[in-house]
Coordinates of C-alpha atoms and ligand atoms in Angstrom, one line a residue:
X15 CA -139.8 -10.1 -57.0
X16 CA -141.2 -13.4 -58.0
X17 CA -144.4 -15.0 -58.2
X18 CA -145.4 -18.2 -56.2
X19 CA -147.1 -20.1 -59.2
X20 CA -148.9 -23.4 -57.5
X21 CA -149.2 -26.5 -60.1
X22 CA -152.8 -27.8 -59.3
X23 CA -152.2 -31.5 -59.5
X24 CA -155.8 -33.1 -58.0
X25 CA -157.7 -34.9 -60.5
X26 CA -160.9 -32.8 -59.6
X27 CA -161.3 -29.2 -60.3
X28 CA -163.2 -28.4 -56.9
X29 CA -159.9 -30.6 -55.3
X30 CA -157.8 -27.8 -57.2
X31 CA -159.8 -25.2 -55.8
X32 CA -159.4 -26.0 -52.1
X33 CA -155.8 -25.9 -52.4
X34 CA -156.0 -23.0 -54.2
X35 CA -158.0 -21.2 -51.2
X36 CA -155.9 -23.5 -48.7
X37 CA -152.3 -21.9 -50.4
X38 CA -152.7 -18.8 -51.7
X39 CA -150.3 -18.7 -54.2
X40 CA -149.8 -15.3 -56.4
X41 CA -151.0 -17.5 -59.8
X42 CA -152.0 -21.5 -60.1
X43 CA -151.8 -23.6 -63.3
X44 CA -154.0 -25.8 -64.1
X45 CA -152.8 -29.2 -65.8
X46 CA -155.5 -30.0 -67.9
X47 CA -153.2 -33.7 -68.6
X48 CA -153.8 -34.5 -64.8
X49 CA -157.5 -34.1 -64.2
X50 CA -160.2 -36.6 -64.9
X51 CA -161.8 -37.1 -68.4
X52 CA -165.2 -36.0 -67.2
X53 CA -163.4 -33.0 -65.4
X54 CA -161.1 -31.9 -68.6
X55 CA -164.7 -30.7 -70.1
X56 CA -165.6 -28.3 -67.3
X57 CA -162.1 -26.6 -67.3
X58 CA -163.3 -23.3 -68.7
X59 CA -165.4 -23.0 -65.6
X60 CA -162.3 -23.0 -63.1
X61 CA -161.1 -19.3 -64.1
X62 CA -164.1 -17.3 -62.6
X63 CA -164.3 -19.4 -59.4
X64 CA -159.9 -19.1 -59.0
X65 CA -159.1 -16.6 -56.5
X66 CA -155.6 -16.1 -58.8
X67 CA -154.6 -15.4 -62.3
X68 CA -154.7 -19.2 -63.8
X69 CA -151.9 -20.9 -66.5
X70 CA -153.8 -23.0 -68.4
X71 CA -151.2 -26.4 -69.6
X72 CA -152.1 -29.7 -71.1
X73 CA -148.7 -31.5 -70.6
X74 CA -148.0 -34.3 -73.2
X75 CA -146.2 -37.4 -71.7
X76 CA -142.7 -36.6 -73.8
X77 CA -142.7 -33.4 -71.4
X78 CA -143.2 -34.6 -68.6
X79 CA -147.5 -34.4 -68.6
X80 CA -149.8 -37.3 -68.6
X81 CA -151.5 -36.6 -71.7
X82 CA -151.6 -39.7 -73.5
X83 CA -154.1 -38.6 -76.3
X84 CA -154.0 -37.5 -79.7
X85 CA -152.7 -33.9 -81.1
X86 CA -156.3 -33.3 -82.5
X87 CA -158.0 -34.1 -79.6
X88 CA -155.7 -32.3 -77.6
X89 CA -156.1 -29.0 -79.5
X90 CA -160.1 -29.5 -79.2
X91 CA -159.8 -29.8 -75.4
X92 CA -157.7 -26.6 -75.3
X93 CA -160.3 -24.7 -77.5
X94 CA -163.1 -25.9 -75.3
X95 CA -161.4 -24.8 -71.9
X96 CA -160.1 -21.2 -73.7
X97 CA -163.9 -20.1 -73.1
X98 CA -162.8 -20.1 -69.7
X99 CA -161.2 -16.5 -68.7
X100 CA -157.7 -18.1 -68.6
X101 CA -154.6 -16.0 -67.6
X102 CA -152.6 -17.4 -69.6
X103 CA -152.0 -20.7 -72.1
X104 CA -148.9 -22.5 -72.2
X105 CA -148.4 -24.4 -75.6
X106 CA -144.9 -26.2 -76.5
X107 CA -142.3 -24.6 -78.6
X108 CA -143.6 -26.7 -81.4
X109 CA -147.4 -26.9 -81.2
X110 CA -148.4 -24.5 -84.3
X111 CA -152.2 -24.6 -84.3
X112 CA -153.2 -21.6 -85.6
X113 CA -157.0 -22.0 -84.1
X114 CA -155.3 -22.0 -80.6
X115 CA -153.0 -18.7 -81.3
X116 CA -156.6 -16.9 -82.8
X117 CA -158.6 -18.3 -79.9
X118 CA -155.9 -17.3 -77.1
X119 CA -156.2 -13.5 -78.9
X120 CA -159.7 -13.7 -79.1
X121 CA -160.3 -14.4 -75.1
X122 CA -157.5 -12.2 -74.0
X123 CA -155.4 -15.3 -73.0
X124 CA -151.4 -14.4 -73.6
X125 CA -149.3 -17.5 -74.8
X126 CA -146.4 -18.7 -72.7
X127 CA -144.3 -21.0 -75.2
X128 CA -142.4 -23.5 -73.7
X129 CA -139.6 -25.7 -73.9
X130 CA -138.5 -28.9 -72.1
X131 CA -135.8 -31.0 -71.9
X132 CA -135.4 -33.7 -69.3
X133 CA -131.8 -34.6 -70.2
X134 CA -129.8 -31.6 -70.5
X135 CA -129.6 -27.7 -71.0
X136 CA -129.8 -27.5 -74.5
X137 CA -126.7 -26.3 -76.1
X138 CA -128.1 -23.0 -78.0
X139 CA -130.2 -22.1 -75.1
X140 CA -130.8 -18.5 -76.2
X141 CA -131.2 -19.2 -79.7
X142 CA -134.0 -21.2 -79.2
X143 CA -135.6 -19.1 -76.3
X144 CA -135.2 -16.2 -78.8
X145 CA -137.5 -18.1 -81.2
X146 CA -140.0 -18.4 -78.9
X147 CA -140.0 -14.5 -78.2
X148 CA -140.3 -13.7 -81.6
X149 CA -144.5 -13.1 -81.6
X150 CA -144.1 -11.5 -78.2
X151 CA -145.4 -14.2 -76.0
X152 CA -143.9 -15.0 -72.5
X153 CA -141.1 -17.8 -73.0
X154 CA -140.7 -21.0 -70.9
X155 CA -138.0 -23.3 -70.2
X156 CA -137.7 -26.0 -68.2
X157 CA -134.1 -28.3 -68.3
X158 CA -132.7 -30.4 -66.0
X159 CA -129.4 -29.8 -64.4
X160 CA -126.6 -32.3 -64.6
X161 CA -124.6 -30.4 -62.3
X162 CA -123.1 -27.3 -61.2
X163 CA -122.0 -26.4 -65.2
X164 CA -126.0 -26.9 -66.3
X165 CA -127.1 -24.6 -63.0
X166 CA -125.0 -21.6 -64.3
X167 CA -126.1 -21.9 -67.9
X168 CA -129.7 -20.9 -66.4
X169 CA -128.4 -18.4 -64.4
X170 CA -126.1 -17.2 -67.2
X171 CA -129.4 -16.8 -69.7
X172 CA -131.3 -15.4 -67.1
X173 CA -128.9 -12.5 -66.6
X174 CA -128.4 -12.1 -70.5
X175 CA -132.1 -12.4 -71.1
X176 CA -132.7 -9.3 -68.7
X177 CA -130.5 -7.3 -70.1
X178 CA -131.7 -8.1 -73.7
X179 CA -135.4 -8.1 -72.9
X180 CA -135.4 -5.1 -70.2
X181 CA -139.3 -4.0 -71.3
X182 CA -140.2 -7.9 -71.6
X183 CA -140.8 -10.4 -73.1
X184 CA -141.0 -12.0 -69.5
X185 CA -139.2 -15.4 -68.4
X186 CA -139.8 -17.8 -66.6
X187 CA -136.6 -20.5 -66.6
X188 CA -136.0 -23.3 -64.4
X189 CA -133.3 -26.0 -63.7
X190 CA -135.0 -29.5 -63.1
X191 CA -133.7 -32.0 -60.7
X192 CA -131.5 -31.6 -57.4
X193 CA -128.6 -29.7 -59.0
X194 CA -131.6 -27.5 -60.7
X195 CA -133.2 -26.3 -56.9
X196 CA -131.3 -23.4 -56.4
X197 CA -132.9 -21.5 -59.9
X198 CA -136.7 -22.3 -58.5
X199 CA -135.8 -20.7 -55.5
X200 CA -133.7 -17.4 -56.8
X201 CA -136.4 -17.1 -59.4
X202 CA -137.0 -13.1 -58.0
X203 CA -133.2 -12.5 -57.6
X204 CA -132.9 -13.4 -61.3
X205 CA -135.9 -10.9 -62.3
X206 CA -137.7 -14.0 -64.1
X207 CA -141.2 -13.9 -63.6
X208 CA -142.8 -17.1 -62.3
X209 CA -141.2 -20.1 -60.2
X210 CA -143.3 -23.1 -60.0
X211 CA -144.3 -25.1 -57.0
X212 CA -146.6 -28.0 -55.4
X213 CA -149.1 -28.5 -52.9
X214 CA -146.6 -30.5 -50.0
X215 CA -145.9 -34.2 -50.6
X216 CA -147.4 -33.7 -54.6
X217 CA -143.8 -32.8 -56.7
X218 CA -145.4 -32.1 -59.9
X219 CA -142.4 -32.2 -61.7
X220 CA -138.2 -33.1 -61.0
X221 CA -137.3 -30.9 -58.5
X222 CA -140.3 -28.9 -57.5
X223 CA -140.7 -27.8 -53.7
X224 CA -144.0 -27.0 -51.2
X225 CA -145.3 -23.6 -51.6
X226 CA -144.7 -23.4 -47.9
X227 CA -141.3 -24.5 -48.4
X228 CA -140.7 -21.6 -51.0
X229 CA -143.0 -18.8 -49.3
X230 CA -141.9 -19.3 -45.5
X231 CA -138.2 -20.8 -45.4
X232 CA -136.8 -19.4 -48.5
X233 CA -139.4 -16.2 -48.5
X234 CA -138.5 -16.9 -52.8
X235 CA -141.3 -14.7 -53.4
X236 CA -139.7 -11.2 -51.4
X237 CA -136.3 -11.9 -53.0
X238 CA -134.8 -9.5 -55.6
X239 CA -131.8 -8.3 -57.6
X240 CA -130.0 -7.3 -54.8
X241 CA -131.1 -10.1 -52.2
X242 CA -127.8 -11.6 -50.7
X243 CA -127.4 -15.4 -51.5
X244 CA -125.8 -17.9 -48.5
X245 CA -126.2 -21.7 -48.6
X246 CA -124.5 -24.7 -47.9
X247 CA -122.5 -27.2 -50.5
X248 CA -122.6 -31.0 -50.1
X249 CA -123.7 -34.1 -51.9
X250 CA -126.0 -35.0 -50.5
X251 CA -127.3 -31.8 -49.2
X252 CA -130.9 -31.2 -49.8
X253 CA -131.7 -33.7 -46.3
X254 CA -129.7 -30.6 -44.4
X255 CA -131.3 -28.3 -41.5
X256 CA -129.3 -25.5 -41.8
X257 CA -131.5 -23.4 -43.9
X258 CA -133.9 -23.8 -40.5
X259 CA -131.5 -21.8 -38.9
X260 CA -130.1 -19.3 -41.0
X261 CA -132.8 -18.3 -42.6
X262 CA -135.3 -17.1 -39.4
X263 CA -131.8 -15.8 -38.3
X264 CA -131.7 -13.4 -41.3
X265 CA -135.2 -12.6 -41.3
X266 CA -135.2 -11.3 -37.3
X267 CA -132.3 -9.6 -38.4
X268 CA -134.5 -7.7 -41.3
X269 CA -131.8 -9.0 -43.9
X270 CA -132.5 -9.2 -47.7
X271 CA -130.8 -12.4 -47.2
X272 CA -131.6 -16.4 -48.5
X273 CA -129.5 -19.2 -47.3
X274 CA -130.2 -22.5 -49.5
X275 CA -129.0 -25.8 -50.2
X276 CA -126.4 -25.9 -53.4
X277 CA -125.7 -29.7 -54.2
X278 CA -122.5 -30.0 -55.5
X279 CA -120.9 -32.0 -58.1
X280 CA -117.6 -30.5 -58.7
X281 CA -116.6 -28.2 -56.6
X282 CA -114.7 -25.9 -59.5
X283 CA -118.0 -25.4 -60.6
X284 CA -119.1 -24.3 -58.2
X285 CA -117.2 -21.8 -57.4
X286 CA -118.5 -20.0 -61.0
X287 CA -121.6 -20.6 -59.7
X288 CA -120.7 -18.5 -56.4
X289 CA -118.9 -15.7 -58.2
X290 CA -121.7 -15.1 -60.5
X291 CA -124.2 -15.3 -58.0
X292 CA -121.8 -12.8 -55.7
X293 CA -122.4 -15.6 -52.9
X294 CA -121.3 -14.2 -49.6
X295 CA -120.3 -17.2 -47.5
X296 CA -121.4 -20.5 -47.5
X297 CA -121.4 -23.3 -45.7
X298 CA -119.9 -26.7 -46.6
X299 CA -120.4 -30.6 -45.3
X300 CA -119.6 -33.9 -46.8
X301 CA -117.5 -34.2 -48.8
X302 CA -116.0 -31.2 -49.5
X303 CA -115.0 -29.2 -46.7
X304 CA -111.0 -30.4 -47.7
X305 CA -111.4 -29.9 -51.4
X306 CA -112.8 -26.2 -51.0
X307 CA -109.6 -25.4 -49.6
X308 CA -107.4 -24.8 -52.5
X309 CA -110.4 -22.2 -53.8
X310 CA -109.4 -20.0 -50.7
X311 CA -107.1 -17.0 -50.1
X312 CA -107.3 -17.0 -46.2
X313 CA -107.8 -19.8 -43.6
X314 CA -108.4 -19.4 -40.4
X315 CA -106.1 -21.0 -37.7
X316 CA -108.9 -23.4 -36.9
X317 CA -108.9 -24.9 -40.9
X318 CA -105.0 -24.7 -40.6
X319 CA -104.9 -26.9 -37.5
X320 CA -107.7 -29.0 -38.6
X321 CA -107.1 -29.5 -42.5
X322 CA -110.9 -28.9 -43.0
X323 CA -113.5 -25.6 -43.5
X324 CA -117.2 -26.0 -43.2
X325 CA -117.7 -22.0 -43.5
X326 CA -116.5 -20.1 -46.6
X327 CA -117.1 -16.1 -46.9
X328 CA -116.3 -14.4 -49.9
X329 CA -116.3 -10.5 -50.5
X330 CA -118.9 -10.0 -53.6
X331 CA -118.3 -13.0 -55.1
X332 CA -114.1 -13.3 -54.6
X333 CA -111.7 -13.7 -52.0
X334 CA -112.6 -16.8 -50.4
X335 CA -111.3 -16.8 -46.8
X336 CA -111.9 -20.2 -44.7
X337 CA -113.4 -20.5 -41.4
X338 CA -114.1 -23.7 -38.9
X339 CA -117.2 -23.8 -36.3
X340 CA -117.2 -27.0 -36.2
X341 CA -114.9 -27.4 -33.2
X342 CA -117.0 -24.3 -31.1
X343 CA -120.0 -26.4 -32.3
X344 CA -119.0 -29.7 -31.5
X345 CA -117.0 -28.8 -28.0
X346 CA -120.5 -26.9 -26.3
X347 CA -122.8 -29.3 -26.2
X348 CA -120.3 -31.9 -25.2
X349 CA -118.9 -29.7 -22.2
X350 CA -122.6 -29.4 -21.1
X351 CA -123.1 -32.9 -20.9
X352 CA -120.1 -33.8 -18.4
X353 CA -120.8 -34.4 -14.6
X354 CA -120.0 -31.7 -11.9
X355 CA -115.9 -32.0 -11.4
X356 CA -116.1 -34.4 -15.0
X357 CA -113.3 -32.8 -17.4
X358 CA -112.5 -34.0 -20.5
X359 CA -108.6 -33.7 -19.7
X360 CA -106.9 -37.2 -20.1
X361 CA -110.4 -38.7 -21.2
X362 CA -110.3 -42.2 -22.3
X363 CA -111.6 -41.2 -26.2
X364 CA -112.1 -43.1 -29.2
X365 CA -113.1 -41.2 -32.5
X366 CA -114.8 -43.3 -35.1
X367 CA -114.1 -41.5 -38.5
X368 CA -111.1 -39.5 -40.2
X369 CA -113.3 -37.3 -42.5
X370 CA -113.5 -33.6 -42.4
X371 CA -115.7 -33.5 -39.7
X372 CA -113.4 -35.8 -37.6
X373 CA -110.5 -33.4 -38.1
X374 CA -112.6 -31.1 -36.1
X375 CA -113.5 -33.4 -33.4
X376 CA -110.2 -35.2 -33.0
X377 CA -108.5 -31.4 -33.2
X378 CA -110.5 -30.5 -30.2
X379 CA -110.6 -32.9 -27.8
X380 CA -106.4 -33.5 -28.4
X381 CA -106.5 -29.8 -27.5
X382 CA -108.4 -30.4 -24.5
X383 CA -106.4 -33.2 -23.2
X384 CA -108.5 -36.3 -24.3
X385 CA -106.2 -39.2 -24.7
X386 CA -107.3 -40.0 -28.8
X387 CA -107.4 -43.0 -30.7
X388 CA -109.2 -42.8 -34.0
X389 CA -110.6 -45.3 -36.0
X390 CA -111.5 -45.5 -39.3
X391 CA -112.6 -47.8 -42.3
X392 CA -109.0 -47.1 -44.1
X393 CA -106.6 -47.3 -42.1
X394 CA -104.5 -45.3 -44.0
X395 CA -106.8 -41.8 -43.3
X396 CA -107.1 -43.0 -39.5
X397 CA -103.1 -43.0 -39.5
X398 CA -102.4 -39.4 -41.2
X399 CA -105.0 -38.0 -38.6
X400 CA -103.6 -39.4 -35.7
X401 CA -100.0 -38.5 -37.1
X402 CA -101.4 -34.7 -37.8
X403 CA -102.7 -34.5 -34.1
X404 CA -100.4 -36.6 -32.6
X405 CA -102.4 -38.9 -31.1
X406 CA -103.0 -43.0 -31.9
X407 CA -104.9 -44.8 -34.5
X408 CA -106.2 -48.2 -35.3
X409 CA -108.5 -49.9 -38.0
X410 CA -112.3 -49.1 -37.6
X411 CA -112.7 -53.4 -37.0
X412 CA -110.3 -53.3 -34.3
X413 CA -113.5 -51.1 -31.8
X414 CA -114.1 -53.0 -29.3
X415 CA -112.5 -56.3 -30.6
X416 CA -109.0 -55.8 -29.9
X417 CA -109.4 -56.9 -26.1
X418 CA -108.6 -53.1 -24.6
X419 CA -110.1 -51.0 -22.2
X420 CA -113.7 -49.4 -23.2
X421 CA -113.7 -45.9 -23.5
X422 CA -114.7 -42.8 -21.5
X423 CA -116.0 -41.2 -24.6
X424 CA -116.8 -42.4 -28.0
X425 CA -117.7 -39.6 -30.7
X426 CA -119.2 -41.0 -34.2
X427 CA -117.9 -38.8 -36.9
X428 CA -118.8 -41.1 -40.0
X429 CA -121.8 -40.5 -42.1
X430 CA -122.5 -44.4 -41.4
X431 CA -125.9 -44.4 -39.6
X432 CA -127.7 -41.0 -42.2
X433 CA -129.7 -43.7 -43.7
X434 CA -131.1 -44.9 -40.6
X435 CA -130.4 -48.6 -40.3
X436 CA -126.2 -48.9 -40.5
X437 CA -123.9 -48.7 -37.6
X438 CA -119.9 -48.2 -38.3
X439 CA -119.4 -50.8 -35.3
X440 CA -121.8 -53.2 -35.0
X441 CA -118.9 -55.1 -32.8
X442 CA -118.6 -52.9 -30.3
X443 CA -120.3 -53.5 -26.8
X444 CA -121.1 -50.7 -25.0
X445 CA -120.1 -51.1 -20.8
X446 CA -122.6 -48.0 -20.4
X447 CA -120.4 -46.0 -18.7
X448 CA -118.8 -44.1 -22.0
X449 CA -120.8 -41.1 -23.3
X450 CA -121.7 -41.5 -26.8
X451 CA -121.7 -38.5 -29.0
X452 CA -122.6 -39.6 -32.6
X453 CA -122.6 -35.9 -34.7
X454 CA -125.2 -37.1 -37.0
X455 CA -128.2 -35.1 -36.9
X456 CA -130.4 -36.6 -39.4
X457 CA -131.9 -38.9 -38.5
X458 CA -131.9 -37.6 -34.7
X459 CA -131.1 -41.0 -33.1
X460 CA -128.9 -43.4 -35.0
X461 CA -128.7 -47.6 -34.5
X462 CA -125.7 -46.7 -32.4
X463 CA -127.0 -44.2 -30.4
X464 CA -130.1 -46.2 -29.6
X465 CA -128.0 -49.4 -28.7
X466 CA -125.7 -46.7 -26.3
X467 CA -129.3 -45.7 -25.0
X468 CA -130.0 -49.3 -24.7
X469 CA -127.1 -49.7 -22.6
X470 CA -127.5 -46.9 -19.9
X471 CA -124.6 -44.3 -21.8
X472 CA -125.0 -40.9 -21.6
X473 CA -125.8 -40.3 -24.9
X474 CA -125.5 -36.9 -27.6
X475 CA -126.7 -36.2 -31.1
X476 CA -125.8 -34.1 -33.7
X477 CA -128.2 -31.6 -33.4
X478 CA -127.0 -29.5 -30.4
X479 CA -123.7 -29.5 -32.2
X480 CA -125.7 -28.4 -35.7
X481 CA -127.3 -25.5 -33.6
X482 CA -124.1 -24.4 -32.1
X483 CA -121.6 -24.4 -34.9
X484 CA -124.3 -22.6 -37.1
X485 CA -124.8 -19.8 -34.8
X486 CA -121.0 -19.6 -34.8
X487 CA -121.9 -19.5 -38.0
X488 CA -124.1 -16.9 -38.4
X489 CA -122.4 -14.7 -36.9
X490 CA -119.5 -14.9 -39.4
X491 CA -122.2 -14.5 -42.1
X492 CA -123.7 -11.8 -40.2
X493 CA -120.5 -10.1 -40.1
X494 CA -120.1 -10.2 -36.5
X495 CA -117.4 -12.2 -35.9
X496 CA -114.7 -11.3 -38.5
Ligands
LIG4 P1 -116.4 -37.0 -45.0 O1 -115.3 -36.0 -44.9 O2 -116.9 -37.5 -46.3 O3 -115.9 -38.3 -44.1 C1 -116.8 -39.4 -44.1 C2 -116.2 -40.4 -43.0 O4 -117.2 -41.4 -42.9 C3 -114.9 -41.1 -43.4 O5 -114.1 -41.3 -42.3 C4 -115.4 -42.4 -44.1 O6 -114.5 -43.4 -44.0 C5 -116.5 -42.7 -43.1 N1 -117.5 -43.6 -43.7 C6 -118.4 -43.3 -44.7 N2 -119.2 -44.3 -44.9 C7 -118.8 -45.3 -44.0 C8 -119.3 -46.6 -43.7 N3 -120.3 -47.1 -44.4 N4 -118.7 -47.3 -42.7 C9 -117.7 -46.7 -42.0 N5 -117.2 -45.5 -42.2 C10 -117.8 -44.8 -43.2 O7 -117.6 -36.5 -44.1 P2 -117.6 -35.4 -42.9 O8 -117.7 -34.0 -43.4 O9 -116.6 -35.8 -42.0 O10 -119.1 -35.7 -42.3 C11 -119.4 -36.9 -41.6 C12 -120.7 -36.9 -40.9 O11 -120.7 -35.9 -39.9 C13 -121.9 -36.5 -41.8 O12 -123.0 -37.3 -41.4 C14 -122.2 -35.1 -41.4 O13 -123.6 -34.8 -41.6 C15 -121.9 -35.1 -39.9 N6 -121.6 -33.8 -39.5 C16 -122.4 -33.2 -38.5 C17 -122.1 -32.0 -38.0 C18 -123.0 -31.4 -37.0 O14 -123.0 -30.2 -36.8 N7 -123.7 -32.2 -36.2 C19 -121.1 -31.2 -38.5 C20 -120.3 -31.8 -39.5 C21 -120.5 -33.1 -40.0 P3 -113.4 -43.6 -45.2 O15 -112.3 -42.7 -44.9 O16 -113.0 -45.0 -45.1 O17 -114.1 -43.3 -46.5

């Protein structure tokens, strides 16, 4: 188990303390750095009003903080607000004022050193988190994450430091940035003893998430030692929904299970990452659900037909076996959608895309008959696709230029419209009898599916096919399906 520590980040103490009685996190820390002058000079007061234990920081700007003052001046603010019944003080690996160690004794107030570093993990990480230890005080550090590589050093010395340091002292150690997320939130299964968070919409620092986020979707503070770890690789990945759906899935289920977003720069790396972690399935979206196939033992006849896996389970850690829901996922909705009598047996179907998730889509609509053409920005992946499924191919341009007949169906397989504004064929003119599908699920209506809106088509998004292909899914992770 973790604790929920809230970074108070309102320039107003009595600000602080509203979100404090709004959030209810299990300890706060106050950031001297981000309050008001006239404010800094009442922070000894804050303690006795806190309902929580209370961190008391005064960040300087080369770690991230806002203090732009002098050292002395600094120190004096410190000593004025350690009259205050702080829990704790956090002071930088290098700020040696003696009068702040002697005053922190003196109140009761234990020292957290820390240690920043906004570029990289530093290379002798646990030498210079062992220097910290060495008067007993609870040691911070705070590095941002590069990658997959960076992420496993934190949870590398988190493991070792465990082991060393069984009876303490504590630590609290966190991964900055995107690649860093997945340490905030396994804080508890790593046995460290704080991860930090924010009030929602006020990141306090690279990478930080809402205290709702952490407490209600990830349930970070219940997780332990032996809490199961599922998530999903991609870059980009943090914008996914899946964690919506498998985590309330695990928690009516009563699982010690967390399912959370890993983004992924090389996938070798991340694969460490999984065996330390003893990850037990995964799933995977753009753009590696091809390149995580040489990592597995066992595919599925779905990934063999297909050439692409967007569910990985592993046994402890090992033994990577590949699965594909994609094509369950993707085929319901769309089968709900047709008319009474309406098959999709010899429909009239173009396929915009030859990614992964196209291999699904083209894979199961050629097994259901559709007559497929598939379209794509290079040519070149449109043809192997089309030669794979036997089915016909043409440049992405070509949609709705060439002079053919429209389509019955068109299904939008490219992550062209995620950013809201592009559309993979701005050419193309719908007649508004076709059905769109467009498998993007964030944002929930695309330029094209508002123009095949526009237009009078029967029109799908992603999402049904998100919901569908993750309770597949689920119920591989579940182990109910195997
Ligand atoms: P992928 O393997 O990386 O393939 C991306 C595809 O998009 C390629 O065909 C690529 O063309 C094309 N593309 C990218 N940018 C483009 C642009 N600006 N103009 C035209 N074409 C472009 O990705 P994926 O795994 O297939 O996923 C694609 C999308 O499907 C993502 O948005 C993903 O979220 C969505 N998806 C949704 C579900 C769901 O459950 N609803 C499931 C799976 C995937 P090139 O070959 O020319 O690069």
């Amino acid at each position: 188990m973790t604790r929920l520590c809230l970074t108070l980040t309102k320039k107003r103490l009595a600000e602080n303390l509203q979100d404090l009685q709004t959030n209810k996190p299990d300890l706060a820390e106050l950031r001297l750095d981000l309050l008001s002058p006239d404010e800094q000079k009442k922070a000894a007061a804050f303690p006795v009003q806190s309902p929580v234990p209370i961190i008391l920081t005064c960040r300087l700007s080369r770690d991230g903080g806002a203090w732009k003052g002098c050292r002395t001046e600094r120190e004096a603010l410190l000593l004025e607000a350690l009259e205050g019944n702080f829990a704790y003080v956090d002071l930088e690996k290098d700020e040696d004022s003696a009068l702040l160690a002697a005053k922190a004794a003196r109140q009761g107030t234990k020292i957290i050193r820390s240690l920043h570093n906004f570029n990289a993990v530093p290379a002798n990480l646990e030498a210079r988190l062992e220097e910290m230890a060495l008067a007993g005080n609870m040691v911070k550090g705070a590095f941002m994450c590069r990658g997959c590589s960076d992420l496993l050093k934190i949870f590398e010395q988190a493991a070792s430091w465990k082991k060393k340091h069984p009876l303490g002292p504590e630590l609290i150690l966190l991964g900055m940035g995107p690649f860093g997320l997945p340490s905030r939130i396994l804080a508890g299964k790593m046995g460290l003893y704080l991860t930090f968070c924010s009030c929602e919409g006020e990141e306090a620092a690279p990478g930080h998430i809402s205290l709702g986020t952490l407490r209600n979707l990830y349930r970070a503070g219940e997780l332990g030692k032996n809490s199961q770890v599922f998530g999903i690789i991609g870059n980009p990945v943090l914008h996914s929904r899946s964690p919506e759906i498998h985590n309330p899935a695990f928690r009516s289920l009563q699982m010690d299970a967390v399912y959370l977003p890993f983004p992924v720069d090389d996938v070798k790396a991340f694969f460490k990452v999984a065996e330390f972690l003893k990850i037990r399935g995964f799933s995977v979206t753009v753009p590696f659900k091809e390149k995580v196939r040489s990592f597995l033992v066992k595919e599925s006849p779905e990934v063999q037909s297909t050439g692409a896996c967007n569910t990985v389970l592993g046994k402890a850690g090992a033994s990577w076996q590949g699965f594909n829901t994609d094509i369950q996922g993707f085929l319901e909705p769309l089968t709900r959608i047709l008319k009474a009598g309406e098959t999709l047996k010899d429909m009239k179907t173009a396929v915009i895309g030859a990614g992964g998730a196209s291999r699904a889509v083209t894979g199961a609509l050629v097994q259901s008959g559709c007559s497929v053409t598939v379209f794509n920005r290079s040519p070149q992946r449109a043809q192997a696709l089309a030669e794979h499924f036997s089915c016909s191919w043409a440049p992405l341009e070509t949609l709705g230029t060439s002079g053919k007949k429209s389509f019955d169906l068109v299904v939008q397989t490219t992550s062209c419209g995620m950013k809201g504004k592009e559309d993979p064929v701005p050419a193309y003119q719908f007649s508004g009898r076709e059905i769109l599908y467009d498998i993007i699920y964030s944002p929930p209506e695309t330029p094209l599916m508002h123009r095949a809106f526009a237009a009078g088509c029967r029109v799908l998004g992603g999402l049904p096919m998100l919901k569908a292909q993750g309770q597949a899914q689920f119920q591989l992770f579940a182990g109910k399906n195997k």
